Amino acid sequence: MAHASRNKLVFTVKDKCKICYTCVRECPVKAIKVVNGQAEVISARCIGCGNCVTVCSQGAKTYLDSRSEVYNLLKSDKPVIAMVAPSFPAEFTEIEDYDIFVGMIKQLGFDKIIEVSFGADMISREYAEMVEKSDKPLISSDCPAIVYYIEHYYPDLVPLLATIASPMVASSRIVRKEYGDVHVVFIGPCVAKKAESDEIDEALTFYELRMMFEQSKITKRNAKPQKFDPPYAGKGAIFPVSRGLLQNLNKTDDISEGKIIVADGSKKFREAIEEMSEGTISDIHLELLSCEGCIMGPGMSKNGSRYARRTSIGRYVKGKLEKLDKDAWNKDIEKFKDLDFSQAFTPADRRTPMPDTNEIYKVMQSLNKFEDKDQLNCGACGYNTCQEHAIAILEGLSEIEMCLPFSIEKLHNSVEDLYISNTKLLNAKKALKQSEKLAHMGQLSAGIAHELNNPLGVITMYSNIILEEAKDDDPIKKDLQLIVEQTERCKKIVGGLLNFARKSQVNLSETNMEDFCKHSLKSIIAPENINCVFKSNMSNLFAMIDTDQMMQVLTNLEKNAIEAMPDGGQLTIELKGDDESIEINISDTGSGISKNNMDKIFTPFFTTKEMGKGTGLGLPLVYGIVKMHRGQIIVTSNDEKETGPTGTNFKIILPRNIINK
Ligand code: ADP
Ligand code: MG
């Protein structure tokens, strides 16, 4: 039964949806929900207009298939009558002789083939009378999608719907009167008809009819010509084009008469109803069609052109009227004129309550729309305004990602984040390389230092013995002193190497950092021309450090600073801290480090100091110890007087409590 309670007319074909939001944009009642990148039809909201089926280029929307039900009816004992909508010449343009078309339908097993146009003829008379007599505004009720729209979304306007049956329902009443107990199957361009009325048994679209012809291998070549069965239709055949009803009534929508407004297509019909509801138009008859004429209905084959279809209808009607037996037609009109063609309509409010303004505002904010100028109302999401989109999000119909400007901004941010992570990764790689280099150097140094330590010990011991034994006036004494001095220097270098190659272990103890830093300054002997300053703003003075190793760090940095200020200057140690970490800044007003050398200073044996003064092992040692404390070392320096005061700052950041691994 094509009953009115049938509520699932249009469906989504899974996985075909490519989320272009065209259906969202074109759905007059916003009955499309986007979830997980698929657009689903919400049956409770749908008015069956089939607009989404027409506009979806991916074939991701389809409608209820009634073919198997019709095949079952054809197998039953009762006669089955096909009622063909007047738009058929616009669909079956390849069939020049419509008697052949009738023959093809008969060949499917239908007992009689009736034109719905006769029903249209009958209800035109009712409309003519109602328009003439009515002193209130009227809305035509021949398009089922329009009727659902008003019943569900403008229930207050239901009393304005013309209480006249549609041409399909009128035809079914005529057929049942004429042919008695029969099954009635409507065939037309419309999807909404499938749920319009309990008075017909089934409704097929022209597209379904085409498929049935194909299944049964019925073609225009193998079909025998047949005539439509009575009652024969007249001008009602013009109904499916826009303004068809008017032409039938011999009326116009001439603006100077101002009594009738024709609005077709999903945008225009909504505007007209909205204006009627607001009261800006009244005392007027609205002739409304959800499609741009039934000839553009969703049950037609795709991609047909509107004006070619219109011409086909015109040609058919002209030919038909020329051959029309007026007397017989008038007789039929007389015969059925007392049949009840009335139709009642009941409001069935399906409007959803408007969400709270605060909630809408919150969603707008989450879409980065804070001011009016942020609301582009670009329509890319499928909604006319950003506000409508926000409401749809609150109703669970839409997703934030459907906002194109928002998604583009998000993408930009992601690219930026990616760039930052990339840079971080690069720096980490560099640090890793440096550590590896240091580790290799460490192994090598350890080996060399170990081997050198013993012979050096022997040289020191014997050279000292010989030096002690030598007489003061012995000319060799000076040379011996040089040997002892240089051997001591070698021992210092070897000691440095051993320090540097020490195993990666820290021995942590809780240390008062202020005392510790002050102590480090005391242990280096600063020349008089150097002013040593200590600053601290720490509230928690304690951190876990390896005091022996960290003392080496501070004294090395302090010595470097002093050596960079041969003409005097200021050495500053500054302590800062938060809950997590402490920061030690060792800065000087010395020569600064050139940009070229910046990359090299942590490389073992790199030194700019004169022979005998520098070993180039201080900073690699500092680096190794800070890393073992899971800390960070950052150098900033300026060596160009022109750009400002010269000097260097070594910033060491250490976690307060590190786990000794
Ligand atoms: P060394 O002190 O034995 O030269 P380091 O590893 O301690 O070796 O330092 C390497 C080089 O880094 C130094 O030779 C010097 O050029 C540069 N350097 C280190 N600290 C400073 C500083 N505070 N001011 C200027 N240059 C510095
Ligand atoms: Mg040094």
GROMACS .gro file of N, CA and C in nm, residues 558-645:
model
  264
  558GLU      N    1   8.327   3.012   3.424
  558GLU     CA    2   8.378   3.135   3.486
  558GLU      C    3   8.519   3.167   3.436
  559LYS      N    4   8.600   3.061   3.423
  559LYS     CA    5   8.737   3.083   3.374
  559LYS      C    6   8.734   3.136   3.231
  560ASN      N    7   8.651   3.073   3.149
  560ASN     CA    8   8.638   3.120   3.010
  560ASN      C    9   8.599   3.267   3.007
  561ALA      N   10   8.502   3.303   3.094
  561ALA     CA   11   8.453   3.441   3.097
  561ALA      C   12   8.568   3.535   3.134
  562ILE      N   13   8.645   3.497   3.235
  562ILE     CA   14   8.757   3.582   3.278
  562ILE      C   15   8.860   3.595   3.166
  563GLU      N   16   8.886   3.480   3.100
  563GLU     CA   17   8.985   3.483   2.992
  563GLU      C   18   8.939   3.568   2.873
  564ALA      N   19   8.805   3.586   2.862
  564ALA     CA   20   8.753   3.668   2.751
  564ALA      C   21   8.758   3.817   2.786
  565MET      N   22   8.798   3.850   2.911
  565MET     CA   23   8.801   3.991   2.951
  565MET      C   24   8.942   4.029   2.999
  566PRO      N   25   9.045   4.020   2.912
  566PRO     CA   26   9.181   4.050   2.956
  566PRO      C   27   9.196   4.195   3.006
  567ASP      N   28   9.111   4.284   2.956
  567ASP     CA   29   9.121   4.424   2.999
  567ASP      C   30   9.021   4.456   3.109
  568GLY      N   31   8.968   4.356   3.172
  568GLY     CA   32   8.872   4.378   3.281
  568GLY      C   33   8.728   4.381   3.231
  569GLY      N   34   8.635   4.376   3.328
  569GLY     CA   35   8.493   4.376   3.291
  569GLY      C   36   8.411   4.318   3.405
  570GLN      N   37   8.293   4.274   3.373
  570GLN     CA   38   8.206   4.222   3.480
  570GLN      C   39   8.164   4.078   3.453
  571LEU      N   40   8.179   3.997   3.555
  571LEU     CA   41   8.133   3.858   3.546
  571LEU      C   42   8.009   3.846   3.636
  572THR      N   43   7.897   3.807   3.577
  572THR     CA   44   7.773   3.799   3.655
  572THR      C   45   7.721   3.657   3.659
  573ILE      N   46   7.685   3.612   3.780
  573ILE     CA   47   7.616   3.483   3.792
  573ILE      C   48   7.475   3.516   3.840
  574GLU      N   49   7.378   3.472   3.765
  574GLU     CA   50   7.241   3.502   3.805
  574GLU      C   51   7.162   3.373   3.815
  575LEU      N   52   7.089   3.358   3.924
  575LEU     CA   53   7.009   3.237   3.947
  575LEU      C   54   6.860   3.268   3.938
  576LYS      N   55   6.786   3.184   3.867
  576LYS     CA   56   6.640   3.200   3.863
  576LYS      C   57   6.581   3.061   3.882
  577GLY      N   58   6.451   3.056   3.911
  577GLY     CA   59   6.394   2.922   3.924
  577GLY      C   60   6.243   2.922   3.929
  578ASP      N   61   6.185   2.813   3.887
  578ASP     CA   62   6.041   2.794   3.909
  578ASP      C   63   6.024   2.657   3.976
  579ASP      N   64   5.900   2.606   3.980
  579ASP     CA   65   5.878   2.480   4.052
  579ASP      C   66   5.956   2.365   3.991
  580GLU      N   67   5.968   2.369   3.859
  580GLU     CA   68   6.023   2.255   3.788
  580GLU      C   69   6.174   2.260   3.770
  581SER      N   70   6.225   2.382   3.744
  581SER     CA   71   6.365   2.388   3.703
  581SER      C   72   6.437   2.510   3.759
  582ILE      N   73   6.571   2.504   3.749
  582ILE     CA   74   6.649   2.622   3.786
  582ILE      C   75   6.729   2.667   3.664
  583GLU      N   76   6.766   2.796   3.665
  583GLU     CA   77   6.837   2.852   3.551
  583GLU      C   78   6.960   2.925   3.605
  584ILE      N   79   7.080   2.887   3.554
  584ILE     CA   80   7.203   2.957   3.597
  584ILE      C   81   7.256   3.032   3.475
  585ASN      N   82   7.270   3.164   3.488
  585ASN     CA   83   7.326   3.245   3.378
  585ASN      C   84   7.464   3.292   3.418
  586ILE      N   85   7.562   3.258   3.332
  586ILE     CA   86   7.699   3.306   3.356
  586ILE      C   87   7.731   3.401   3.242
  587SER      N   88   7.739   3.531   3.271
  587SER     CA   89   7.762   3.623   3.161
  587SER      C   90   7.882   3.712   3.187
  588ASP      N   91   7.942   3.753   3.073
  588ASP     CA   92   8.058   3.841   3.085
  588ASP      C   93   8.044   3.957   2.988
  589THR      N   94   8.130   4.055   3.005
  589THR     CA   95   8.130   4.169   2.914
  589THR      C   96   8.256   4.163   2.828
  590GLY      N   97   8.297   4.043   2.796
  590GLY     CA   98   8.422   4.019   2.723
  590GLY      C   99   8.411   4.036   2.572
  591SER      N  100   8.504   3.966   2.504
  591SER     CA  101   8.518   3.985   2.359
  591SER      C  102   8.398   3.931   2.279
  592GLY      N  103   8.328   3.832   2.336
  592GLY     CA  104   8.218   3.768   2.262
  592GLY      C  105   8.272   3.659   2.171
  593ILE      N  106   8.182   3.577   2.115
  593ILE     CA  107   8.221   3.466   2.028
  593ILE      C  108   8.173   3.499   1.887
  594SER      N  109   8.259   3.483   1.789
  594SER     CA  110   8.218   3.518   1.651
  594SER      C  111   8.115   3.416   1.603
  595LYS      N  112   8.031   3.462   1.508
  595LYS     CA  113   7.925   3.373   1.456
  595LYS      C  114   7.985   3.246   1.399
  596ASN      N  115   8.099   3.260   1.336
  596ASN     CA  116   8.167   3.145   1.275
  596ASN      C  117   8.204   3.039   1.377
  597ASN      N  118   8.248   3.086   1.495
  597ASN     CA  119   8.296   2.992   1.596
  597ASN      C  120   8.183   2.932   1.679
  598MET      N  121   8.066   2.993   1.671
  598MET     CA  122   7.954   2.951   1.755
  598MET      C  123   7.927   2.802   1.744
  599ASP      N  124   7.937   2.749   1.621
  599ASP     CA  125   7.908   2.606   1.598
  599ASP      C  126   8.017   2.515   1.653
  600LYS      N  127   8.134   2.572   1.673
  600LYS     CA  128   8.249   2.485   1.701
  600LYS      C  129   8.286   2.476   1.848
  601ILE      N  130   8.235   2.569   1.928
  601ILE     CA  131   8.290   2.580   2.064
  601ILE      C  132   8.272   2.455   2.149
  602PHE      N  133   8.172   2.371   2.115
  602PHE     CA  134   8.153   2.250   2.196
  602PHE      C  135   8.231   2.131   2.141
  603THR      N  136   8.304   2.155   2.032
  603THR     CA  137   8.382   2.046   1.974
  603THR      C  138   8.513   2.030   2.052
  604PRO      N  139   8.545   1.906   2.091
  604PRO     CA  140   8.667   1.885   2.168
  604PRO      C  141   8.789   1.940   2.094
  605PHE      N  142   8.879   1.997   2.168
  605PHE     CA  143   9.006   2.053   2.121
  605PHE      C  144   8.991   2.181   2.040
  606PHE      N  145   8.866   2.232   2.032
  606PHE     CA  146   8.854   2.361   1.963
  606PHE      C  147   8.890   2.472   2.063
  607THR      N  148   8.989   2.550   2.025
  607THR     CA  149   9.027   2.663   2.111
  607THR      C  150   9.075   2.778   2.024
  608THR      N  151   9.053   2.899   2.073
  608THR     CA  152   9.107   3.015   2.001
  608THR      C  153   9.222   3.075   2.082
  609LYS      N  154   9.251   3.004   2.191
  609LYS     CA  155   9.353   3.058   2.280
  609LYS      C  156   9.492   3.019   2.234
  610GLU      N  157   9.593   3.097   2.274
  610GLU     CA  158   9.729   3.070   2.226
  610GLU      C  159   9.780   2.937   2.282
  611MET      N  160   9.878   2.883   2.211
  611MET     CA  161   9.939   2.755   2.249
  611MET      C  162   9.975   2.756   2.397
  612GLY      N  163   9.944   2.651   2.464
  612GLY     CA  164   9.981   2.640   2.604
  612GLY      C  165   9.876   2.695   2.697
  613LYS      N  166   9.784   2.777   2.645
  613LYS     CA  167   9.681   2.835   2.733
  613LYS      C  168   9.552   2.753   2.730
  614GLY      N  169   9.506   2.724   2.609
  614GLY     CA  170   9.376   2.655   2.599
  614GLY      C  171   9.391   2.512   2.556
  615THR      N  172   9.303   2.426   2.605
  615THR     CA  173   9.303   2.285   2.561
  615THR      C  174   9.184   2.256   2.471
  616GLY      N  175   9.083   2.340   2.479
  616GLY     CA  176   8.962   2.315   2.400
  616GLY      C  177   8.879   2.202   2.456
  617LEU      N  178   8.900   2.169   2.583
  617LEU     CA  179   8.823   2.059   2.641
  617LEU      C  180   8.722   2.108   2.745
  618GLY      N  181   8.724   2.238   2.777
  618GLY     CA  182   8.634   2.291   2.880
  618GLY      C  183   8.487   2.279   2.842
  619LEU      N  184   8.451   2.336   2.729
  619LEU     CA  185   8.308   2.338   2.693
  619LEU      C  186   8.251   2.200   2.660
  620PRO      N  187   8.329   2.111   2.590
  620PRO     CA  188   8.275   1.976   2.570
  620PRO      C  189   8.245   1.907   2.704
  621LEU      N  190   8.330   1.932   2.804
  621LEU     CA  191   8.308   1.874   2.936
  621LEU      C  192   8.179   1.931   2.998
  622VAL      N  193   8.167   2.067   2.988
  622VAL     CA  194   8.047   2.134   3.040
  622VAL      C  195   7.922   2.074   2.975
  623TYR      N  196   7.928   2.061   2.844
  623TYR     CA  197   7.813   2.009   2.768
  623TYR      C  198   7.774   1.869   2.817
  624GLY      N  199   7.877   1.782   2.829
  624GLY     CA  200   7.852   1.644   2.872
  624GLY      C  201   7.787   1.640   3.010
  625ILE      N  202   7.837   1.721   3.102
  625ILE     CA  203   7.783   1.716   3.239
  625ILE      C  204   7.639   1.769   3.243
  626VAL      N  205   7.616   1.881   3.172
  626VAL     CA  206   7.479   1.936   3.170
  626VAL      C  207   7.381   1.834   3.112
  627LYS      N  208   7.420   1.765   3.003
  627LYS     CA  209   7.332   1.665   2.941
  627LYS      C  210   7.305   1.551   3.039
  628MET      N  211   7.411   1.510   3.116
  628MET     CA  212   7.391   1.402   3.213
  628MET      C  213   7.291   1.443   3.321
  629HIS      N  214   7.282   1.573   3.345
  629HIS     CA  215   7.182   1.624   3.441
  629HIS      C  216   7.046   1.645   3.374
  630ARG      N  217   7.035   1.600   3.249
  630ARG     CA  218   6.915   1.618   3.167
  630ARG      C  219   6.878   1.766   3.156
  631GLY      N  220   6.984   1.847   3.142
  631GLY     CA  221   6.961   1.990   3.133
  631GLY      C  222   6.985   2.041   2.992
  632GLN      N  223   6.986   2.173   2.983
  632GLN     CA  224   6.998   2.238   2.853
  632GLN      C  225   7.104   2.347   2.866
  633ILE      N  226   7.179   2.370   2.758
  633ILE     CA  227   7.275   2.480   2.764
  633ILE      C  228   7.253   2.569   2.642
  634ILE      N  229   7.236   2.699   2.665
  634ILE     CA  230   7.206   2.791   2.555
  634ILE      C  231   7.309   2.906   2.559
  635VAL      N  232   7.372   2.932   2.445
  635VAL     CA  233   7.474   3.038   2.440
  635VAL      C  234   7.422   3.154   2.357
  636THR      N  235   7.434   3.276   2.410
  636THR     CA  236   7.409   3.394   2.327
  636THR      C  237   7.532   3.483   2.342
  637SER      N  238   7.572   3.543   2.231
  637SER     CA  239   7.696   3.620   2.237
  637SER      C  240   7.697   3.730   2.132
  638ASN      N  241   7.770   3.835   2.159
  638ASN     CA  242   7.790   3.940   2.059
  638ASN      C  243   7.936   3.978   2.056
  639ASP      N  244   7.998   3.972   1.937
  639ASP     CA  245   8.140   4.009   1.929
  639ASP      C  246   8.158   4.133   1.841
  640GLU      N  247   8.046   4.196   1.801
  640GLU     CA  248   8.058   4.315   1.714
  640GLU      C  249   8.024   4.439   1.793
  641LYS      N  250   8.122   4.522   1.815
  641LYS     CA  251   8.103   4.644   1.895
  641LYS      C  252   7.995   4.733   1.833
  642GLU      N  253   7.987   4.731   1.698
  642GLU     CA  254   7.895   4.822   1.628
  642GLU      C  255   7.750   4.792   1.665
  643THR      N  256   7.720   4.665   1.692
  643THR     CA  257   7.580   4.631   1.716
  643THR      C  258   7.541   4.641   1.864
  644GLY      N  259   7.633   4.673   1.951
  644GLY     CA  260   7.600   4.688   2.093
  644GLY      C  261   7.712   4.636   2.179
  645PRO      N  262   7.692   4.637   2.312
  645PRO     CA  263   7.798   4.591   2.401
  645PRO      C  264   7.834   4.445   2.374
   0.00000   0.00000   0.00000
